[in-house]
Short mmCIF file of C-alpha atoms in Angstrom, two decimals:
data_model
loop_
_atom_site.label_atom_id
_atom_site.label_comp_id
_atom_site.label_asym_id
_atom_site.label_seq_id
_atom_site.Cartn_x
_atom_site.Cartn_y
_atom_site.Cartn_z
CA MET A 811 23.96 25.64 -5.80
CA THR A 812 22.73 24.15 -9.07
CA LYS A 813 26.29 22.93 -9.70
CA ILE A 814 26.20 21.11 -6.35
CA LEU A 815 22.90 19.45 -7.24
CA ILE A 816 24.11 18.40 -10.69
CA SER A 817 27.29 16.99 -9.16
CA ALA A 818 25.27 15.05 -6.56
CA LEU A 819 22.95 13.65 -9.25
CA VAL A 820 25.91 12.59 -11.41
CA CYS A 821 27.51 10.83 -8.42
CA ALA A 822 24.21 9.12 -7.56
CA SER A 823 23.82 8.04 -11.19
CA ALA A 824 27.29 6.52 -11.12
CA VAL A 825 26.03 4.19 -8.38
CA LEU A 826 22.41 3.75 -9.51
CA VAL A 827 22.86 2.77 -13.16
CA PRO A 828 25.40 -0.06 -12.68
CA ALA A 829 23.55 -1.32 -9.60
CA ALA A 830 20.22 -1.43 -11.45
CA ALA A 831 21.81 -3.24 -14.41
CA GLN A 832 23.48 -5.77 -12.13
CA ALA A 833 20.27 -6.38 -10.17
CA GLN A 834 18.26 -6.98 -13.35
CA SER A 835 20.85 -9.44 -14.65
CA GLY A 836 20.47 -11.58 -11.52
CA GLY A 837 23.55 -10.12 -9.89
CA ASP A 838 24.43 -9.49 -6.27
CA PRO A 839 21.40 -9.75 -3.93
CA THR A 840 22.95 -7.10 -1.67
CA VAL A 841 22.20 -4.41 -4.29
CA GLU A 842 18.62 -3.13 -3.99
CA PRO A 843 17.49 -0.53 -6.56
CA PHE A 844 14.05 1.04 -6.07
CA VAL A 845 11.63 3.48 -7.70
CA GLY A 846 8.35 4.84 -6.40
CA VAL A 847 5.68 7.49 -6.24
CA SER A 848 5.39 9.81 -3.28
CA ALA A 849 3.13 12.46 -1.80
CA GLY A 850 3.51 14.72 1.17
CA TYR A 851 3.27 18.03 2.91
CA HIS A 852 5.90 20.78 2.84
CA ASP A 853 5.74 23.56 5.46
CA LEU A 854 7.95 26.39 4.26
CA GLY A 855 8.11 27.72 7.81
CA ALA A 856 10.83 30.32 8.14
CA SER A 857 12.40 30.17 4.70
CA PRO A 858 12.09 32.61 3.22
CA SER A 859 10.66 34.46 6.21
CA GLU A 860 8.14 36.39 4.09
CA PHE A 861 6.11 33.19 3.56
CA LYS A 862 5.15 32.80 7.25
CA ASN A 863 4.13 29.14 7.59
CA GLU A 864 2.94 28.54 4.06
CA GLU A 865 2.13 24.87 3.55
CA THR A 866 1.71 22.99 0.31
CA ALA A 867 0.95 19.46 -0.82
CA ILE A 868 3.64 17.82 -2.96
CA PHE A 869 3.46 14.86 -5.35
CA GLY A 870 6.32 13.17 -7.16
CA VAL A 871 8.74 10.32 -7.72
CA VAL A 872 11.71 8.87 -5.88
CA GLY A 873 14.40 6.44 -6.98
CA GLY A 874 17.66 5.08 -5.67
CA VAL A 875 19.70 2.10 -4.59
CA ASP A 876 20.70 0.55 -1.28
CA LEU A 877 23.83 -1.55 -0.79
CA ALA A 878 24.15 -4.05 2.07
CA VAL A 879 27.25 -3.41 4.17
CA GLY A 880 26.60 -6.18 6.69
CA GLU A 881 23.77 -8.33 7.97
CA THR A 882 21.70 -5.33 9.08
CA LEU A 883 23.58 -2.17 7.98
CA PHE A 884 23.03 -0.62 4.55
CA VAL A 885 24.09 2.54 2.69
CA GLY A 886 22.40 4.06 -0.31
CA ALA A 887 21.74 7.00 -2.58
CA GLU A 888 18.45 8.42 -3.80
CA GLY A 889 16.99 11.22 -5.86
CA ASN A 890 13.56 12.84 -5.83
CA PHE A 891 11.39 15.19 -7.88
CA HIS A 892 8.09 16.71 -6.65
CA LEU A 893 5.49 19.14 -7.97
CA GLY A 894 3.60 21.31 -5.49
CA THR A 895 0.04 22.63 -5.30
CA GLY A 896 0.73 25.87 -3.42
CA LEU A 897 3.81 28.06 -3.16
CA VAL A 898 6.09 25.17 -4.09
CA ASP A 899 6.16 24.93 -7.88
CA GLN A 900 8.65 22.05 -7.92
CA GLU A 901 11.47 20.61 -5.84
CA TYR A 902 14.23 18.12 -6.53
CA GLY A 903 17.29 16.78 -4.81
CA ALA A 904 19.67 13.96 -4.01
CA ALA A 905 20.65 12.36 -0.72
CA ALA A 906 22.82 9.63 0.76
CA ARG A 907 21.21 7.14 3.17
CA VAL A 908 22.52 4.96 5.97
CA GLY A 909 20.33 2.65 7.98
CA ALA A 910 19.52 -0.70 9.48
CA ARG A 911 17.26 -3.59 8.52
CA LEU A 912 14.62 -4.61 11.01
CA GLY A 913 13.85 -8.24 10.32
CA ASP A 914 13.37 -9.43 6.75
CA ASN A 915 11.15 -6.68 5.39
CA ALA A 916 11.64 -3.33 7.16
CA LYS A 917 14.31 -0.62 7.29
CA ILE A 918 14.98 2.55 9.24
CA TYR A 919 17.41 5.17 7.99
CA VAL A 920 18.78 8.68 8.20
CA ARG A 921 19.67 10.70 5.13
CA GLY A 922 21.53 13.82 4.15
CA GLY A 923 21.86 15.64 0.85
CA TYR A 924 20.80 18.72 -1.08
CA GLN A 925 17.30 19.91 -2.06
CA GLU A 926 16.35 22.75 -4.42
CA VAL A 927 12.88 24.31 -4.14
CA LYS A 928 11.37 26.53 -6.87
CA TYR A 929 8.51 28.77 -5.76
CA ASP A 930 5.39 29.85 -7.63
CA LEU A 931 5.04 33.49 -6.57
CA SER A 932 2.23 34.35 -8.99
CA GLY A 933 -0.64 36.05 -7.24
CA LEU A 934 1.45 37.06 -4.22
CA VAL A 935 2.39 40.69 -3.59
CA PHE A 936 5.62 41.47 -1.75
CA ILE A 937 7.38 44.77 -1.22
CA ASN A 938 10.70 42.91 -1.25
CA PRO A 939 9.99 39.66 -3.11
CA PRO A 940 11.86 36.58 -1.89
CA PRO A 941 14.04 34.60 -4.30
CA LYS A 942 12.21 32.29 -6.70
CA THR A 943 14.44 29.38 -5.70
CA PHE A 944 15.78 28.15 -2.40
CA GLY A 945 18.36 25.41 -2.05
CA ASP A 946 20.12 24.06 0.98
CA TYR A 947 21.22 20.88 2.70
CA LEU A 948 18.59 18.29 3.52
CA VAL A 949 18.63 16.07 6.62
CA GLY A 950 15.97 13.60 7.60
CA ALA A 951 14.92 10.18 8.76
CA GLY A 952 12.51 7.54 7.54
CA ALA A 953 11.31 3.97 7.55
CA GLU A 954 10.18 1.41 4.97
CA PHE A 955 7.83 -1.50 5.59
CA GLY A 956 7.42 -4.38 3.16
CA LEU A 957 4.09 -5.89 2.19
CA GLY A 958 4.69 -9.59 2.78
CA ASP A 959 6.94 -11.20 0.17
CA SER A 960 6.03 -8.54 -2.39
CA PRO A 961 8.73 -6.18 -3.77
CA ILE A 962 6.37 -3.30 -2.85
CA LYS A 963 7.12 -1.29 0.29
CA LEU A 964 5.40 1.56 2.10
CA ARG A 965 7.75 4.38 3.05
CA VAL A 966 7.46 7.37 5.40
CA GLY A 967 9.96 10.15 5.98
CA VAL A 968 10.45 13.52 7.63
CA ASP A 969 13.05 16.00 6.37
CA THR A 970 14.18 19.54 6.93
CA ILE A 971 15.86 21.77 4.40
CA GLY A 972 18.47 23.90 6.13
CA PHE A 973 16.47 23.60 9.37
CA ASP A 974 14.14 26.23 7.85
CA THR A 975 11.40 24.03 6.37
CA THR A 976 9.70 20.77 7.34
CA ARG A 977 8.67 18.14 4.83
CA ALA A 978 6.78 14.92 5.55
CA THR A 979 6.32 12.38 2.76
CA GLY A 980 4.86 8.95 2.22
CA ALA A 981 5.63 6.72 -0.73
CA VAL A 982 4.94 3.40 -2.35
CA VAL A 983 8.25 2.02 -3.66
CA PHE A 984 8.96 -0.96 -5.85
CA GLY A 985 12.25 -2.80 -5.39
CA PHE A 986 13.77 -4.80 -8.21
#
């Protein structure tokens, strides 16, 4: 699974790096790179089943790029990295996005990709310990809302990893 994640990150980088360079050089306005800080809540739910509804707060970063495909439609790619305060030690992944613009300063989207979660099992006692890492496909949806004419946007999203866990995040992203 690590090979899948590395491949996804390399593919995302192939889009992100040239798009960011073009945007900074005053290039195409339909290319929208972004970076931000995020925080959220990850309910491990049924995966692995030994955890039985363990929840943890997560804090991290997100970055990516959106490309306009039409007046309202856009596609994009993003990556994320989070540290957790409970059973989640860290998590990271990459996803593709497709969505629509709502007016001049808002977007809604769905995304799909891959997420790897590393657990902190210290202090827990299991007869049959679960694996220290869990990786699976990620699907989710979200929205971004701009703050006036500022390049800063507020972002909310809900994801599931393999339909076993639930993750809700909020972020402040900066577009350039």
